[in-house]
Coordinates of C-alpha atoms and ligand atoms in Angstrom, one line a residue:
M12 CA 19.4 38.5 -20.0
T13 CA 18.0 35.0 -20.8
N14 CA 14.3 34.7 -20.6
H15 CA 13.5 31.6 -18.5
N16 CA 9.8 31.7 -19.2
L17 CA 8.8 28.0 -19.4
Y18 CA 6.5 28.7 -22.3
G19 CA 9.5 29.8 -24.4
A20 CA 11.1 26.4 -24.0
L21 CA 7.9 24.5 -24.7
R22 CA 7.2 26.7 -27.8
A23 CA 10.8 26.1 -29.1
A24 CA 10.0 22.3 -29.1
F25 CA 6.9 22.7 -31.3
P26 CA 7.3 21.0 -34.7
A27 CA 8.3 23.2 -37.6
D28 CA 5.0 22.4 -39.3
L29 CA 2.6 24.1 -36.9
D30 CA -0.4 22.8 -38.8
R31 CA 0.2 19.3 -37.6
T32 CA -2.1 17.9 -34.9
A33 CA -0.9 18.6 -31.4
I34 CA -3.9 17.3 -29.5
E35 CA -6.7 15.0 -30.6
C36 CA -9.5 15.3 -28.2
V37 CA -11.2 11.9 -28.0
A38 CA -14.9 12.2 -27.6
T39 CA -16.9 9.2 -26.5
D40 CA -20.2 10.7 -27.7
G41 CA -19.5 12.8 -30.8
P42 CA -16.8 13.7 -33.3
A43 CA -13.2 14.1 -32.2
L44 CA -11.7 17.6 -32.1
F45 CA -8.3 18.3 -33.4
Y46 CA -6.0 21.1 -32.2
T47 CA -2.9 22.0 -34.2
W48 CA 0.3 23.4 -32.7
R49 CA -0.7 26.7 -34.2
D50 CA -4.0 26.6 -32.4
L51 CA -2.2 26.1 -29.1
D52 CA 0.2 29.0 -29.8
R53 CA -2.4 31.4 -31.1
S54 CA -5.1 30.8 -28.6
S55 CA -2.7 30.9 -25.6
A56 CA -1.4 34.2 -27.0
M57 CA -4.9 35.6 -27.1
I58 CA -5.6 34.7 -23.5
A59 CA -2.1 35.9 -22.5
N60 CA -3.0 39.3 -24.1
L61 CA -6.3 39.4 -22.4
L62 CA -4.5 38.8 -19.1
A63 CA -2.0 41.5 -20.0
S64 CA -4.8 44.0 -20.7
L65 CA -5.9 43.6 -17.0
A66 CA -2.6 45.3 -16.0
L67 CA -2.1 43.0 -13.0
P68 CA 0.8 43.3 -10.6
V69 CA 3.8 41.1 -11.1
G70 CA 3.3 37.8 -9.5
A71 CA -0.6 38.0 -9.6
R72 CA -2.3 34.6 -9.3
V73 CA -4.8 33.2 -11.8
L74 CA -6.8 30.5 -10.1
A75 CA -8.5 27.8 -12.2
H76 CA -11.4 25.6 -11.0
T77 CA -12.4 24.1 -14.3
D78 CA -13.3 20.8 -15.9
K79 CA -10.6 19.1 -17.9
S80 CA -10.4 20.5 -21.5
V81 CA -7.8 21.4 -24.0
E82 CA -8.8 25.1 -23.4
A83 CA -7.9 24.6 -19.7
L84 CA -4.4 23.5 -20.8
I85 CA -4.3 26.5 -23.1
L86 CA -5.2 28.7 -20.1
Y87 CA -2.2 27.3 -18.2
L88 CA 0.1 28.1 -21.2
A89 CA -1.3 31.6 -21.4
V90 CA -0.7 32.2 -17.7
L91 CA 2.9 31.1 -18.2
R92 CA 3.3 33.4 -21.2
A93 CA 1.8 36.3 -19.3
G94 CA 4.3 35.8 -16.5
L95 CA 1.6 35.3 -13.9
I96 CA 1.2 32.4 -11.4
Y97 CA -1.2 29.5 -12.3
V98 CA -3.1 28.0 -9.4
P99 CA -5.1 24.9 -10.5
L100 CA -7.6 23.4 -8.2
N101 CA -9.4 20.0 -8.1
N102 CA -12.8 20.6 -9.7
A103 CA -14.4 18.3 -7.0
Y104 CA -13.7 20.9 -4.3
Q105 CA -16.8 22.4 -2.7
A106 CA -17.6 25.9 -1.5
S107 CA -15.9 25.7 1.9
E108 CA -12.8 24.3 0.4
L109 CA -12.8 27.0 -2.3
S110 CA -13.3 29.8 0.2
Y111 CA -10.0 28.7 1.9
F112 CA -8.0 28.5 -1.4
I113 CA -9.3 31.9 -2.6
D114 CA -8.5 33.6 0.7
N115 CA -5.1 32.0 0.8
A116 CA -4.0 32.4 -2.9
D117 CA -5.6 35.9 -3.1
P118 CA -6.0 35.6 -6.8
S119 CA -6.6 38.5 -9.2
V120 CA -8.3 36.3 -11.7
V121 CA -10.6 33.2 -11.1
V122 CA -11.7 31.0 -13.9
C123 CA -14.5 28.5 -13.3
A124 CA -17.1 26.4 -14.9
S125 CA -20.4 28.4 -15.7
R126 CA -22.3 26.1 -13.4
D127 CA -20.2 27.2 -10.4
F128 CA -20.2 30.9 -11.4
G129 CA -23.0 31.9 -9.0
W130 CA -21.5 30.8 -5.7
L131 CA -17.8 30.9 -6.7
S132 CA -17.9 34.5 -8.0
K133 CA -19.5 35.6 -4.7
I134 CA -16.7 34.0 -2.7
A135 CA -14.1 35.5 -5.1
F136 CA -15.5 39.0 -5.3
R137 CA -15.9 39.1 -1.5
A138 CA -12.2 38.1 -1.1
G139 CA -11.2 40.9 -3.4
T140 CA -10.7 39.1 -6.7
A141 CA -11.2 41.6 -9.5
H142 CA -12.0 39.3 -12.5
V143 CA -14.0 36.1 -12.7
Y144 CA -14.3 34.4 -16.0
T145 CA -16.1 31.2 -17.0
L146 CA -14.6 28.3 -19.1
D147 CA -16.6 25.2 -19.9
D148 CA -15.5 21.9 -21.4
D149 CA -17.3 22.7 -24.6
R150 CA -15.3 25.8 -25.6
R151 CA -17.9 28.1 -24.1
G152 CA -17.5 30.8 -21.5
S153 CA -16.6 34.4 -21.0
L154 CA -12.8 33.7 -20.9
L155 CA -12.7 32.7 -24.6
Q156 CA -15.2 35.3 -25.6
R157 CA -13.1 38.0 -24.1
A158 CA -9.9 36.6 -25.4
A159 CA -11.2 36.5 -29.0
H160 CA -10.8 40.3 -29.1
H161 CA -7.1 40.1 -28.4
P162 CA -4.2 39.6 -30.9
D163 CA -3.0 36.1 -31.5
A164 CA 0.7 36.8 -31.1
Q165 CA 2.6 37.5 -27.9
A166 CA 6.2 37.4 -26.7
P167 CA 6.5 35.5 -23.4
V168 CA 7.0 37.9 -20.5
P169 CA 10.7 37.7 -19.2
R170 CA 11.0 35.5 -16.2
T171 CA 14.0 34.3 -14.2
A172 CA 14.4 30.6 -13.4
A173 CA 13.4 31.3 -9.8
D174 CA 10.2 33.2 -10.6
V175 CA 7.1 31.3 -9.5
A176 CA 5.1 29.7 -12.4
S177 CA 2.5 27.8 -10.5
I178 CA 1.2 27.2 -7.0
I179 CA 0.0 23.6 -6.3
Y180 CA -1.9 23.1 -3.1
T181 CA -1.0 20.2 -1.0
S182 CA -2.9 19.3 2.1
G183 CA -1.3 19.8 5.5
T184 CA -1.2 17.1 8.2
T185 CA -2.6 19.6 10.6
G186 CA -4.3 22.8 9.6
R187 CA -5.2 23.7 6.1
S188 CA -3.6 23.2 2.7
K189 CA -0.2 24.7 1.8
G190 CA 0.6 26.2 -1.6
A191 CA 3.8 24.7 -3.0
M192 CA 5.5 27.4 -5.2
L193 CA 7.1 25.9 -8.3
S194 CA 9.2 28.1 -10.5
H195 CA 9.8 28.2 -14.2
G196 CA 13.2 26.7 -13.6
N197 CA 11.8 23.9 -11.3
L198 CA 9.4 22.8 -14.0
L199 CA 11.6 23.1 -17.0
S200 CA 14.6 21.3 -15.5
N201 CA 12.4 18.4 -14.4
A202 CA 10.7 18.2 -17.8
Q203 CA 14.1 18.2 -19.6
V204 CA 15.5 15.5 -17.3
L205 CA 12.5 13.2 -17.9
K206 CA 12.6 13.8 -21.7
T207 CA 16.1 12.3 -21.8
L208 CA 15.6 9.7 -19.1
W209 CA 12.3 8.2 -20.6
G210 CA 13.7 8.3 -24.1
W211 CA 11.1 10.6 -25.7
R212 CA 11.6 9.9 -29.4
S213 CA 12.3 12.6 -32.0
E214 CA 10.4 12.6 -35.3
A215 CA 13.4 11.0 -37.0
E216 CA 13.1 8.1 -34.5
G217 CA 9.4 7.7 -35.2
G218 CA 8.0 10.2 -32.7
D219 CA 5.8 9.5 -29.7
V220 CA 2.0 9.8 -29.0
L221 CA 0.9 10.3 -25.4
I222 CA -2.4 9.2 -24.0
H223 CA -3.4 11.9 -21.6
A224 CA -6.2 10.6 -19.4
L225 CA -5.3 12.3 -16.0
P226 CA -6.8 15.3 -14.3
L227 CA -5.2 18.6 -15.2
F228 CA -4.9 20.1 -11.7
H229 CA -2.1 18.0 -10.3
V230 CA 1.6 17.6 -10.9
H231 CA 1.1 14.3 -12.7
G232 CA -1.4 15.3 -15.4
L233 CA -0.5 19.0 -15.7
F234 CA 3.3 18.9 -15.5
V235 CA 4.7 15.3 -16.0
A236 CA 2.3 14.3 -18.8
S237 CA 1.6 17.6 -20.6
H238 CA 5.2 18.9 -20.4
G239 CA 6.5 15.6 -21.5
A240 CA 4.5 15.7 -24.8
L241 CA 4.8 19.5 -25.3
L242 CA 8.6 19.5 -24.8
N243 CA 9.0 16.8 -27.3
G244 CA 6.6 18.2 -29.9
S245 CA 4.6 15.0 -29.5
K246 CA 0.9 14.5 -30.2
M247 CA -1.5 13.9 -27.3
L248 CA -4.6 11.7 -27.4
W249 CA -6.7 13.6 -24.9
F250 CA -9.4 12.0 -22.7
A251 CA -11.5 14.3 -20.5
K252 CA -11.9 11.4 -18.1
F253 CA -10.3 8.0 -17.8
D254 CA -12.4 5.3 -19.3
A255 CA -10.6 1.9 -19.6
R256 CA -12.5 0.7 -22.6
A257 CA -12.1 4.0 -24.5
V258 CA -8.4 4.2 -23.7
T259 CA -7.8 0.6 -24.7
A260 CA -9.5 1.3 -28.0
R261 CA -6.9 4.0 -28.7
L262 CA -3.8 2.3 -27.4
P263 CA -2.8 1.1 -30.8
D264 CA -2.5 4.7 -31.9
A265 CA -0.2 5.6 -28.9
T266 CA 3.3 5.0 -27.6
V267 CA 3.3 6.4 -24.1
F268 CA 0.8 6.2 -21.2
M269 CA 1.0 7.7 -17.8
G270 CA -1.4 6.8 -15.0
V271 CA -2.0 6.3 -11.3
P272 CA -2.2 2.6 -10.1
T273 CA -6.0 2.7 -10.1
L274 CA -5.9 3.3 -13.9
Y275 CA -3.7 0.2 -14.4
G276 CA -6.1 -1.8 -12.2
R277 CA -9.0 -0.6 -14.3
L278 CA -7.2 -1.5 -17.6
L279 CA -6.7 -5.0 -16.2
V280 CA -10.4 -5.4 -15.4
D281 CA -11.3 -4.4 -19.0
P282 CA -11.6 -7.6 -21.1
S283 CA -10.5 -5.8 -24.3
F284 CA -7.2 -4.9 -22.8
N285 CA -4.5 -7.2 -24.1
A286 CA -1.0 -7.4 -25.7
Q287 CA -2.4 -6.8 -29.2
A288 CA -3.9 -3.4 -28.0
C289 CA -0.4 -2.5 -26.7
R290 CA 1.5 -3.5 -29.8
N291 CA 2.7 0.0 -30.6
M292 CA 3.3 1.1 -27.0
R293 CA 6.8 2.0 -25.9
L294 CA 6.2 3.0 -22.2
F295 CA 3.7 2.7 -19.4
I296 CA 4.6 4.9 -16.4
S297 CA 2.9 4.8 -13.0
G298 CA 3.1 7.2 -10.1
S299 CA 1.2 9.2 -7.4
A300 CA 0.5 6.1 -5.3
P301 CA 2.2 2.8 -4.6
L302 CA 1.8 0.2 -7.4
L303 CA 1.0 -3.2 -6.0
A304 CA 3.4 -6.0 -7.1
D305 CA 0.3 -8.0 -8.1
T306 CA -0.8 -5.3 -10.5
F307 CA 2.8 -4.9 -11.8
C308 CA 3.0 -8.7 -12.5
Q309 CA -0.6 -9.1 -13.9
F310 CA 0.1 -6.1 -16.2
R311 CA 3.3 -7.7 -17.5
E312 CA 1.5 -10.9 -18.2
R313 CA -1.5 -9.4 -20.0
S314 CA 0.3 -6.7 -22.0
G315 CA 3.9 -7.8 -22.4
H316 CA 5.0 -4.5 -20.9
T317 CA 6.7 -3.8 -17.6
I318 CA 5.3 -0.7 -15.9
L319 CA 8.0 1.9 -15.0
E320 CA 7.2 3.2 -11.5
R321 CA 8.5 6.6 -10.5
Y322 CA 8.2 8.8 -7.5
G323 CA 7.5 12.5 -6.9
M324 CA 5.3 15.0 -5.1
S325 CA 3.9 18.5 -5.5
E326 CA 6.8 20.2 -3.7
T327 CA 9.5 18.6 -5.9
V328 CA 7.9 17.4 -9.1
M329 CA 9.7 14.1 -10.0
L330 CA 12.5 12.7 -7.9
T331 CA 13.2 9.1 -8.8
S332 CA 12.5 6.7 -11.6
N333 CA 12.9 3.0 -12.4
P334 CA 15.3 2.6 -15.3
Y335 CA 14.2 3.1 -18.9
A336 CA 17.0 1.1 -20.5
P337 CA 16.0 -2.5 -21.3
T338 CA 19.3 -3.6 -19.9
Q339 CA 18.3 -2.5 -16.4
E340 CA 15.5 -4.1 -14.5
R341 CA 12.3 -2.3 -13.4
I342 CA 11.6 -3.9 -10.0
A343 CA 8.1 -4.1 -8.5
G344 CA 7.8 -2.2 -5.2
T345 CA 10.8 0.1 -5.8
V346 CA 10.6 3.6 -7.2
G347 CA 14.0 3.4 -8.7
F348 CA 17.0 5.7 -8.7
A349 CA 17.3 9.5 -8.0
L350 CA 16.9 11.5 -11.3
P351 CA 20.1 13.1 -12.6
G352 CA 20.6 16.3 -10.6
V353 CA 18.6 15.1 -7.6
D354 CA 20.4 14.4 -4.4
L355 CA 18.5 11.9 -2.2
R356 CA 19.4 10.7 1.2
V357 CA 17.6 8.5 3.8
T358 CA 18.2 9.8 7.3
T359 CA 18.1 6.9 9.7
A360 CA 18.2 6.7 13.5
G361 CA 20.6 4.5 15.4
G362 CA 21.6 1.7 12.9
E363 CA 18.2 1.4 11.2
L364 CA 18.1 0.9 7.5
I365 CA 14.8 2.6 7.0
G366 CA 14.4 6.3 7.5
A367 CA 13.2 9.7 6.4
V368 CA 13.6 10.5 2.7
E369 CA 15.2 13.9 2.1
V370 CA 16.0 15.6 -1.2
R371 CA 17.8 18.5 -2.8
G372 CA 17.9 19.5 -6.4
P373 CA 16.8 21.8 -9.2
S374 CA 13.1 20.8 -9.1
V375 CA 12.7 21.3 -5.3
F376 CA 10.1 24.1 -4.8
Q377 CA 10.6 27.7 -3.7
G378 CA 8.7 27.3 -0.4
Y379 CA 5.0 27.4 0.7
W380 CA 3.0 30.4 -0.4
R381 CA 2.8 32.9 2.4
M382 CA 3.8 30.3 5.0
P383 CA 7.5 30.9 5.7
E384 CA 7.2 29.0 9.0
K385 CA 5.9 25.9 7.3
T386 CA 8.6 26.1 4.7
A387 CA 11.2 26.3 7.5
E388 CA 9.7 23.3 9.2
D389 CA 10.0 21.2 6.1
F390 CA 13.6 21.9 5.3
T391 CA 16.6 20.6 7.4
T392 CA 19.0 23.2 8.6
D393 CA 21.4 22.1 5.8
G394 CA 18.9 22.7 3.1
W395 CA 17.3 19.3 2.4
F396 CA 13.6 19.0 1.8
K397 CA 11.9 16.5 4.2
T398 CA 9.5 14.6 1.9
G399 CA 7.6 13.1 4.8
D400 CA 8.1 9.7 3.2
V401 CA 9.9 6.8 4.8
G402 CA 12.1 4.5 2.8
Q403 CA 15.3 2.6 2.2
L404 CA 18.1 2.8 -0.3
D405 CA 19.8 -0.4 -1.5
A406 CA 23.5 -0.8 -2.3
Q407 CA 22.8 0.3 -5.9
G408 CA 20.9 3.4 -4.9
R409 CA 17.4 2.2 -5.6
L410 CA 14.8 3.6 -3.3
T411 CA 12.0 1.6 -1.8
L412 CA 9.3 3.5 0.0
S413 CA 7.8 1.8 3.1
G414 CA 5.6 4.3 4.6
R415 CA 5.0 7.9 5.6
S416 CA 5.8 9.9 8.6
K417 CA 2.6 11.9 8.0
D418 CA -0.9 10.6 8.6
L419 CA -2.0 10.5 5.0
I420 CA -4.2 8.4 2.8
I421 CA -3.7 8.1 -0.9
S422 CA -6.9 7.1 -2.6
G423 CA -6.9 6.7 -6.4
G424 CA -3.9 9.0 -6.6
Y425 CA -5.5 11.8 -4.5
N426 CA -4.0 12.6 -1.1
V427 CA -6.5 12.7 1.7
Y428 CA -5.5 14.0 5.2
P429 CA -7.4 12.2 8.0
A430 CA -7.2 15.3 10.2
E431 CA -9.2 17.4 7.7
V432 CA -12.0 14.8 7.4
E433 CA -12.0 14.3 11.1
G434 CA -12.5 18.0 11.6
Y435 CA -15.6 18.0 9.4
L436 CA -17.0 14.8 11.1
N437 CA -16.5 16.1 14.6
E438 CA -18.6 19.1 13.8
L439 CA -21.6 16.9 12.9
P440 CA -24.4 16.7 15.5
G441 CA -24.1 13.6 17.7
V442 CA -20.5 13.0 16.9
E443 CA -18.2 13.2 19.9
E444 CA -15.0 12.2 18.1
S445 CA -13.8 10.3 15.0
A446 CA -10.8 8.6 13.6
V447 CA -10.3 8.5 9.8
I448 CA -8.1 5.7 8.4
G449 CA -7.1 4.3 5.0
V450 CA -7.7 0.6 4.4
P451 CA -6.8 -1.5 1.3
H452 CA -9.3 -1.0 -1.6
H453 CA -9.5 -3.1 -4.8
D454 CA -9.9 0.0 -7.0
F455 CA -8.6 3.1 -5.2
G456 CA -5.6 1.3 -3.5
E457 CA -6.6 2.8 -0.2
A458 CA -10.1 3.8 0.8
V459 CA -11.1 6.4 3.4
V460 CA -13.0 4.9 6.3
A461 CA -14.4 6.7 9.4
V462 CA -14.8 5.3 12.9
L463 CA -17.3 7.5 14.8
V464 CA -17.9 7.8 18.6
P465 CA -21.4 9.2 19.5
S466 CA -21.8 11.9 22.1
T467 CA -23.2 10.8 25.4
G468 CA -26.9 9.9 25.0
A469 CA -26.8 10.6 21.2
S470 CA -27.2 8.2 18.3
V471 CA -25.2 8.6 15.1
D472 CA -26.9 8.1 11.7
V473 CA -24.0 7.0 9.5
A474 CA -25.8 7.6 6.2
A475 CA -26.8 11.1 7.3
C476 CA -23.1 11.8 8.3
I477 CA -21.9 10.7 4.9
A478 CA -24.6 12.7 3.1
A479 CA -23.7 15.8 5.2
L480 CA -20.0 15.4 4.3
K481 CA -20.8 15.1 0.6
Q482 CA -22.3 18.6 0.8
R483 CA -19.1 20.0 2.4
I484 CA -16.0 18.3 0.9
A485 CA -14.8 16.9 -2.3
S486 CA -16.3 13.4 -2.8
F487 CA -13.0 11.6 -3.0
K488 CA -12.4 12.6 0.7
V489 CA -15.8 11.4 1.8
P490 CA -15.5 8.0 3.7
K491 CA -16.5 5.1 1.6
H492 CA -17.6 3.4 4.8
A493 CA -18.2 4.5 8.4
M494 CA -18.9 2.6 11.6
V495 CA -20.0 3.6 15.1
V496 CA -18.0 2.4 18.2
D497 CA -18.3 3.2 21.9
Q498 CA -14.7 4.3 22.1
L499 CA -11.5 4.6 20.1
P500 CA -8.5 2.5 21.1
R501 CA -5.9 4.7 22.7
N502 CA -2.3 4.1 24.0
A503 CA -1.0 5.1 27.4
M504 CA -0.4 8.6 26.2
G505 CA -4.1 8.9 25.1
K506 CA -3.2 8.9 21.4
V507 CA -5.7 7.1 19.1
Q508 CA -4.1 3.8 17.9
K509 CA -4.8 4.1 14.2
A510 CA -2.7 1.1 13.4
L511 CA -5.0 -1.1 15.5
L512 CA -8.0 0.3 13.6
R513 CA -6.4 -0.2 10.2
E514 CA -5.7 -3.8 11.2
Q515 CA -9.2 -4.3 12.4
Y516 CA -10.8 -3.0 9.3
Q517 CA -8.3 -4.1 6.7
R518 CA -10.6 -6.6 5.0
L519 CA -13.5 -4.2 4.5
F520 CA -13.0 -4.0 0.7
V521 CA -10.6 -6.8 -0.1
Q522 CA -10.5 -10.6 0.5
Ligands
MLC611 C1 -13.3 9.6 -7.6 N1 -13.9 9.2 -6.5 C2 -12.9 8.8 -5.7 C3 -11.7 9.1 -6.3 N2 -12.0 9.6 -7.6 N3 -13.0 8.3 -4.4 C4 -11.8 8.1 -3.8 N4 -10.6 8.3 -4.4 C5 -10.5 8.8 -5.7 N5 -9.4 9.0 -6.3 C6 -15.3 9.1 -6.1 C7 -16.2 9.8 -7.1 O1 -16.3 11.2 -6.7 C8 -17.4 9.0 -6.9 O2 -18.1 9.4 -5.7 C9 -16.9 7.6 -6.7 O3 -15.6 7.8 -6.2 C10 -16.8 6.8 -8.0 O4 -16.3 7.6 -9.0 P1 -15.6 7.1 -10.3 O5 -16.5 7.5 -11.5 O6 -15.3 5.7 -10.2 O7 -14.3 7.9 -10.3 P2 -13.6 8.5 -11.5 O8 -14.2 9.7 -11.9 O9 -13.5 7.4 -12.5 O10 -12.2 8.8 -10.9 C11 -11.3 7.8 -10.5 C12 -9.9 8.2 -11.0 C13 -9.6 9.6 -10.5 C14 -9.0 7.2 -10.4 C15 -9.9 8.2 -12.5 O11 -9.7 9.6 -9.1 C16 -8.3 10.1 -11.0 O12 -8.2 10.6 -12.1 N6 -7.3 10.0 -10.1 C17 -6.0 10.5 -10.5 C18 -5.5 11.5 -9.5 C19 -4.2 12.1 -9.9 O13 -4.0 12.5 -11.0 N7 -3.3 12.2 -9.0 C20 -2.0 12.9 -9.2 C21 -1.6 13.6 -8.1 S1 0.0 14.3 -8.4 P3 -19.6 9.4 -5.6 O14 -19.9 9.6 -4.2 O15 -20.1 10.6 -6.4 O16 -20.1 8.1 -6.1 C22 1.0 13.5 -7.3 C23 2.5 13.7 -7.5 C24 3.0 12.5 -8.3 O17 0.6 12.7 -6.5 O18 4.0 11.9 -7.9 O19 2.4 12.2 -9.3

């Protein structure tokens, strides 16, 4: 039987000379670190062997709440090799958020930064997790210490294409986050399609070098970017955190860059970013949030490059892409054509052109972890996944997204669900109710804003509310601004009219 373990396919793409640099870790305050392909292979084997020594049940989850580091990527590769399920979490999440994820994912292993070990290990052990290791961004921690005692060779555990490789949590419109189960086959098929579509160059064609400056706990940085480079045996220039100046300084050494629109906006603000810096670049790709036409045009003028916008989500990995071929135009505001193998339809009501975007294809996930009823809700009876996005297809098949059927804010490429933030706000003393909205923001695209109604006779201290929220939820979800009003606008049915609020506050952060 064929082994569909994704690591096998990635490993097969490593260059013949394993002593070449696979990842150059760019440090702003010290010497750069270089990892060879052999380093990736040996160290992921050692961690995979450590995991195997724990004799975990098939399908056991390994949950990672770590800072970005090459070792965190190696941990992901090790989990694939070991045939376990990788559950990465945003390192900005706080204790109450982590409690939920640990309860829901029910992991056998948790890996976290040393600074979080005290509180996180308590949550994990209480929930029944047997093993908690630490991993810091400076190659310290118990995970690597333990792994050092294990052999540096390992054969990837046999997996079928449908076996789950990773669970990516995505917030729910109501209630808590859902874990999207992505299989080895989902991830590999998508990576293979993108390799061809985006013209990843072989060594004979000059090769490629990817700038990796995205977080490692989401589909964009973990799968689209990392798989792209690994599956092509291409070097990565690795940034622990995006910094426009530092990235611009290394652009001449790179050929491919992937970013959320905020990163493009920040590059444009940097005076050192220009066409000369981009002289060796082949491709700039944007996704995870809508790219403003203004950014698209300014970027073309400054750099001489036309950003390729694509569209995807945690449940499906990538779905559409603007064309790569220079003979076909990349159009601002559209997310392009369905990828080969992806079926895409827009379900419209009564003669409308705009409707619900629904998809089918080899990268569509295996369902929500332990939530069969949520999975059933999100698929049509004839098997199409309801993306929750609203859009329109033109005569050529280009998709333009025009909104969402879900109440969702995308801030700097992170999804924020107003209902979740409202839940936390409504628990604060003196707050009767709240409405959380997204308004245009010069840096994050959309910013989270809260409108608060005080309880009768109470007064609300906005600064205290914001400070309280910062203790409880990841800072990217905390409103950038909040105001107090006597009452929220409601329609005849009693529903809060968020569109009115968005209109009222749309100029808070932009002219
Ligand atoms: C950080 N902050 C944010 C934020 N990121 N606030 C709102 N939205 C965000 N995205 C907070 C910080 O905690 C801090 O709060 C303050 O804003 C300023 O921080 P900063 O130093 O400017 O932020 P920085 O660390 O530079 O991060 C910004 C960023 C980052 C844009 C680089 O958010 C980022 O890497 N975004 C990419 C997200 C991503 O990869 N998404 C892919 C999802 S996958 P305070 O209070 O401490 O001052 C997906 C599928 C697909 O969607 O199709 O790709």
